[in-house]
């Protein structure tokens, strides 16, 4: 009787582990295999932003610092692809502050409108 219960519990636990492994593995497969922007892509981002940081607070001017780091608007760790439409040029300070946060729709809309001007 006890061995039957033990076998049933082990089977349920093994099934649960398989389900968790399948879910976790599926999340990892959706991530873009290329994490960093290549040098030619980074040069295009620099040209697109005129070499300046693209961060702009809601009620202030665009950051005057030189953009030195290519950043994913939707972070790579959250499934954002390494493509030019998802890239932005940020200074070290703003890239560190943004970290892996996903900006809201208003920020992305404003970034798109701002890019049309420069």
PDB file of N, CA and C in Angstrom, residues 34-85:
ATOM      1  N   UNK A  34      21.304  36.428 -31.167  1.00  0.00           N
ATOM      2  CA  UNK A  34      22.317  37.476 -31.249  1.00  0.00           C
ATOM      3  C   UNK A  34      22.009  38.536 -30.213  1.00  0.00           C
ATOM      4  N   UNK A  35      22.854  38.664 -29.175  1.00  0.00           N
ATOM      5  CA  UNK A  35      22.563  39.596 -28.097  1.00  0.00           C
ATOM      6  C   UNK A  35      23.090  41.004 -28.365  1.00  0.00           C
ATOM      7  N   UNK A  36      24.288  41.115 -28.907  1.00  0.00           N
ATOM      8  CA  UNK A  36      24.919  42.418 -29.074  1.00  0.00           C
ATOM      9  C   UNK A  36      24.792  42.916 -30.514  1.00  0.00           C
ATOM     10  N   UNK A  37      24.727  44.233 -30.654  1.00  0.00           N
ATOM     11  CA  UNK A  37      24.704  44.840 -31.978  1.00  0.00           C
ATOM     12  C   UNK A  37      26.106  44.756 -32.579  1.00  0.00           C
ATOM     13  N   UNK A  38      26.179  44.468 -33.867  1.00  0.00           N
ATOM     14  CA  UNK A  38      27.471  44.430 -34.543  1.00  0.00           C
ATOM     15  C   UNK A  38      27.987  45.859 -34.709  1.00  0.00           C
ATOM     16  N   UNK A  39      29.265  45.990 -35.053  1.00  0.00           N
ATOM     17  CA  UNK A  39      29.837  47.326 -35.212  1.00  0.00           C
ATOM     18  C   UNK A  39      29.148  48.119 -36.326  1.00  0.00           C
ATOM     19  N   UNK A  40      28.868  47.534 -37.494  1.00  0.00           N
ATOM     20  CA  UNK A  40      28.131  48.312 -38.516  1.00  0.00           C
ATOM     21  C   UNK A  40      26.739  48.750 -38.040  1.00  0.00           C
ATOM     22  N   UNK A  41      26.048  47.903 -37.286  1.00  0.00           N
ATOM     23  CA  UNK A  41      24.729  48.290 -36.757  1.00  0.00           C
ATOM     24  C   UNK A  41      24.872  49.431 -35.751  1.00  0.00           C
ATOM     25  N   UNK A  42      25.908  49.352 -34.918  1.00  0.00           N
ATOM     26  CA  UNK A  42      26.124  50.417 -33.933  1.00  0.00           C
ATOM     27  C   UNK A  42      26.452  51.731 -34.641  1.00  0.00           C
ATOM     28  N   UNK A  43      27.220  51.670 -35.723  1.00  0.00           N
ATOM     29  CA  UNK A  43      27.522  52.889 -36.480  1.00  0.00           C
ATOM     30  C   UNK A  43      26.250  53.501 -37.072  1.00  0.00           C
ATOM     31  N   UNK A  44      25.330  52.668 -37.540  1.00  0.00           N
ATOM     32  CA  UNK A  44      24.054  53.185 -38.044  1.00  0.00           C
ATOM     33  C   UNK A  44      23.250  53.856 -36.931  1.00  0.00           C
ATOM     34  N   UNK A  45      23.260  53.256 -35.735  1.00  0.00           N
ATOM     35  CA  UNK A  45      22.560  53.876 -34.605  1.00  0.00           C
ATOM     36  C   UNK A  45      23.201  55.210 -34.236  1.00  0.00           C
ATOM     37  N   UNK A  46      24.528  55.276 -34.290  1.00  0.00           N
ATOM     38  CA  UNK A  46      25.222  56.526 -33.981  1.00  0.00           C
ATOM     39  C   UNK A  46      24.857  57.597 -35.000  1.00  0.00           C
ATOM     40  N   UNK A  47      24.849  57.236 -36.276  1.00  0.00           N
ATOM     41  CA  UNK A  47      24.481  58.178 -37.332  1.00  0.00           C
ATOM     42  C   UNK A  47      23.026  58.624 -37.189  1.00  0.00           C
ATOM     43  N   UNK A  48      22.166  57.681 -36.869  1.00  0.00           N
ATOM     44  CA  UNK A  48      20.735  57.980 -36.732  1.00  0.00           C
ATOM     45  C   UNK A  48      20.493  58.977 -35.604  1.00  0.00           C
ATOM     46  N   UNK A  49      21.252  58.851 -34.506  1.00  0.00           N
ATOM     47  CA  UNK A  49      21.047  59.711 -33.338  1.00  0.00           C
ATOM     48  C   UNK A  49      21.981  60.915 -33.325  1.00  0.00           C
ATOM     49  N   UNK A  50      22.759  61.106 -34.386  1.00  0.00           N
ATOM     50  CA  UNK A  50      23.742  62.198 -34.454  1.00  0.00           C
ATOM     51  C   UNK A  50      24.748  62.127 -33.306  1.00  0.00           C
ATOM     52  N   UNK A  51      25.022  60.927 -32.837  1.00  0.00           N
ATOM     53  CA  UNK A  51      26.032  60.725 -31.799  1.00  0.00           C
ATOM     54  C   UNK A  51      25.602  61.090 -30.398  1.00  0.00           C
ATOM     55  N   UNK A  52      24.363  61.504 -30.215  1.00  0.00           N
ATOM     56  CA  UNK A  52      23.888  61.918 -28.881  1.00  0.00           C
ATOM     57  C   UNK A  52      23.007  60.856 -28.244  1.00  0.00           C
ATOM     58  N   UNK A  53      22.950  60.908 -26.937  1.00  0.00           N
ATOM     59  CA  UNK A  53      22.068  60.023 -26.169  1.00  0.00           C
ATOM     60  C   UNK A  53      20.619  60.317 -26.569  1.00  0.00           C
ATOM     61  N   UNK A  54      19.833  59.265 -26.775  1.00  0.00           N
ATOM     62  CA  UNK A  54      18.446  59.451 -27.218  1.00  0.00           C
ATOM     63  C   UNK A  54      17.443  59.516 -26.073  1.00  0.00           C
ATOM     64  N   UNK A  55      17.906  59.492 -24.843  1.00  0.00           N
ATOM     65  CA  UNK A  55      16.978  59.558 -23.706  1.00  0.00           C
ATOM     66  C   UNK A  55      16.424  60.973 -23.580  1.00  0.00           C
ATOM     67  N   UNK A  56      15.125  61.043 -23.331  1.00  0.00           N
ATOM     68  CA  UNK A  56      14.483  62.338 -23.124  1.00  0.00           C
ATOM     69  C   UNK A  56      13.391  62.176 -22.079  1.00  0.00           C
ATOM     70  N   UNK A  57      13.546  62.850 -20.936  1.00  0.00           N
ATOM     71  CA  UNK A  57      12.481  62.802 -19.925  1.00  0.00           C
ATOM     72  C   UNK A  57      11.206  63.459 -20.459  1.00  0.00           C
ATOM     73  N   UNK A  58      10.068  63.170 -19.856  1.00  0.00           N
ATOM     74  CA  UNK A  58       8.791  63.709 -20.361  1.00  0.00           C
ATOM     75  C   UNK A  58       8.724  65.232 -20.451  1.00  0.00           C
ATOM     76  N   UNK A  59       9.278  65.940 -19.477  1.00  0.00           N
ATOM     77  CA  UNK A  59       9.136  67.400 -19.465  1.00  0.00           C
ATOM     78  C   UNK A  59      10.482  68.111 -19.541  1.00  0.00           C
ATOM     79  N   UNK A  60      11.426  67.534 -20.221  1.00  0.00           N
ATOM     80  CA  UNK A  60      12.745  68.137 -20.310  1.00  0.00           C
ATOM     81  C   UNK A  60      13.325  67.884 -21.687  1.00  0.00           C
ATOM     82  N   UNK A  61      14.470  68.503 -21.966  1.00  0.00           N
ATOM     83  CA  UNK A  61      15.126  68.329 -23.253  1.00  0.00           C
ATOM     84  C   UNK A  61      15.879  67.010 -23.328  1.00  0.00           C
ATOM     85  N   UNK A  62      16.243  66.665 -24.536  1.00  0.00           N
ATOM     86  CA  UNK A  62      17.024  65.451 -24.787  1.00  0.00           C
ATOM     87  C   UNK A  62      18.379  65.549 -24.089  1.00  0.00           C
ATOM     88  N   UNK A  63      18.881  64.433 -23.626  1.00  0.00           N
ATOM     89  CA  UNK A  63      20.163  64.377 -22.931  1.00  0.00           C
ATOM     90  C   UNK A  63      21.275  64.906 -23.842  1.00  0.00           C
ATOM     91  N   UNK A  64      22.120  65.828 -23.346  1.00  0.00           N
ATOM     92  CA  UNK A  64      23.172  66.396 -24.189  1.00  0.00           C
ATOM     93  C   UNK A  64      24.429  65.528 -24.281  1.00  0.00           C
ATOM     94  N   UNK A  65      24.506  64.476 -23.486  1.00  0.00           N
ATOM     95  CA  UNK A  65      25.710  63.645 -23.446  1.00  0.00           C
ATOM     96  C   UNK A  65      25.885  62.858 -24.740  1.00  0.00           C
ATOM     97  N   UNK A  66      27.122  62.447 -24.959  1.00  0.00           N
ATOM     98  CA  UNK A  66      27.428  61.638 -26.140  1.00  0.00           C
ATOM     99  C   UNK A  66      26.906  60.223 -25.918  1.00  0.00           C
ATOM    100  N   UNK A  67      26.231  59.680 -26.918  1.00  0.00           N
ATOM    101  CA  UNK A  67      25.737  58.308 -26.836  1.00  0.00           C
ATOM    102  C   UNK A  67      26.869  57.339 -27.105  1.00  0.00           C
ATOM    103  N   UNK A  68      27.130  56.468 -26.160  1.00  0.00           N
ATOM    104  CA  UNK A  68      28.258  55.546 -26.296  1.00  0.00           C
ATOM    105  C   UNK A  68      27.837  54.085 -26.294  1.00  0.00           C
ATOM    106  N   UNK A  69      26.580  53.806 -25.944  1.00  0.00           N
ATOM    107  CA  UNK A  69      26.161  52.416 -25.813  1.00  0.00           C
ATOM    108  C   UNK A  69      24.894  52.142 -26.610  1.00  0.00           C
ATOM    109  N   UNK A  70      24.940  51.080 -27.403  1.00  0.00           N
ATOM    110  CA  UNK A  70      23.756  50.649 -28.152  1.00  0.00           C
ATOM    111  C   UNK A  70      22.893  49.818 -27.209  1.00  0.00           C
ATOM    112  N   UNK A  71      21.639  50.208 -27.074  1.00  0.00           N
ATOM    113  CA  UNK A  71      20.742  49.574 -26.117  1.00  0.00           C
ATOM    114  C   UNK A  71      19.500  49.079 -26.835  1.00  0.00           C
ATOM    115  N   UNK A  72      18.914  48.008 -26.317  1.00  0.00           N
ATOM    116  CA  UNK A  72      17.640  47.509 -26.833  1.00  0.00           C
ATOM    117  C   UNK A  72      16.514  48.310 -26.177  1.00  0.00           C
ATOM    118  N   UNK A  73      15.593  48.842 -26.960  1.00  0.00           N
ATOM    119  CA  UNK A  73      14.444  49.541 -26.386  1.00  0.00           C
ATOM    120  C   UNK A  73      13.630  48.537 -25.571  1.00  0.00           C
ATOM    121  N   UNK A  74      13.234  47.437 -26.195  1.00  0.00           N
ATOM    122  CA  UNK A  74      12.646  46.311 -25.459  1.00  0.00           C
ATOM    123  C   UNK A  74      13.827  45.401 -25.150  1.00  0.00           C
ATOM    124  N   UNK A  75      14.187  45.236 -23.876  1.00  0.00           N
ATOM    125  CA  UNK A  75      15.420  44.534 -23.523  1.00  0.00           C
ATOM    126  C   UNK A  75      15.520  43.127 -24.102  1.00  0.00           C
ATOM    127  N   UNK A  76      16.737  42.756 -24.431  1.00  0.00           N
ATOM    128  CA  UNK A  76      17.019  41.421 -24.965  1.00  0.00           C
ATOM    129  C   UNK A  76      16.596  40.356 -23.958  1.00  0.00           C
ATOM    130  N   UNK A  77      16.807  40.626 -22.674  1.00  0.00           N
ATOM    131  CA  UNK A  77      16.454  39.653 -21.639  1.00  0.00           C
ATOM    132  C   UNK A  77      14.953  39.436 -21.533  1.00  0.00           C
ATOM    133  N   UNK A  78      14.180  40.347 -22.101  1.00  0.00           N
ATOM    134  CA  UNK A  78      12.716  40.217 -22.074  1.00  0.00           C
ATOM    135  C   UNK A  78      12.144  39.867 -23.444  1.00  0.00           C
ATOM    136  N   UNK A  79      13.010  39.405 -24.345  1.00  0.00           N
ATOM    137  CA  UNK A  79      12.539  38.942 -25.646  1.00  0.00           C
ATOM    138  C   UNK A  79      12.667  39.940 -26.768  1.00  0.00           C
ATOM    139  N   UNK A  80      13.294  41.090 -26.523  1.00  0.00           N
ATOM    140  CA  UNK A  80      13.470  42.084 -27.577  1.00  0.00           C
ATOM    141  C   UNK A  80      14.531  41.644 -28.579  1.00  0.00           C
ATOM    142  N   UNK A  81      14.255  41.773 -29.869  1.00  0.00           N
ATOM    143  CA  UNK A  81      15.220  41.327 -30.874  1.00  0.00           C
ATOM    144  C   UNK A  81      16.371  42.314 -31.039  1.00  0.00           C
ATOM    145  N   UNK A  82      17.487  41.816 -31.534  1.00  0.00           N
ATOM    146  CA  UNK A  82      18.644  42.660 -31.824  1.00  0.00           C
ATOM    147  C   UNK A  82      18.523  43.135 -33.268  1.00  0.00           C
ATOM    148  N   UNK A  83      17.646  44.089 -33.476  1.00  0.00           N
ATOM    149  CA  UNK A  83      17.412  44.672 -34.792  1.00  0.00           C
ATOM    150  C   UNK A  83      17.439  46.189 -34.654  1.00  0.00           C
ATOM    151  N   UNK A  84      17.708  46.872 -35.750  1.00  0.00           N
ATOM    152  CA  UNK A  84      17.869  48.323 -35.694  1.00  0.00           C
ATOM    153  C   UNK A  84      16.628  49.048 -35.188  1.00  0.00           C
ATOM    154  N   UNK A  85      15.434  48.569 -35.529  1.00  0.00           N
ATOM    155  CA  UNK A  85      14.215  49.249 -35.071  1.00  0.00           C
ATOM    156  C   UNK A  85      14.068  49.158 -33.557  1.00  0.00           C
TER     157      UNK A  85
END
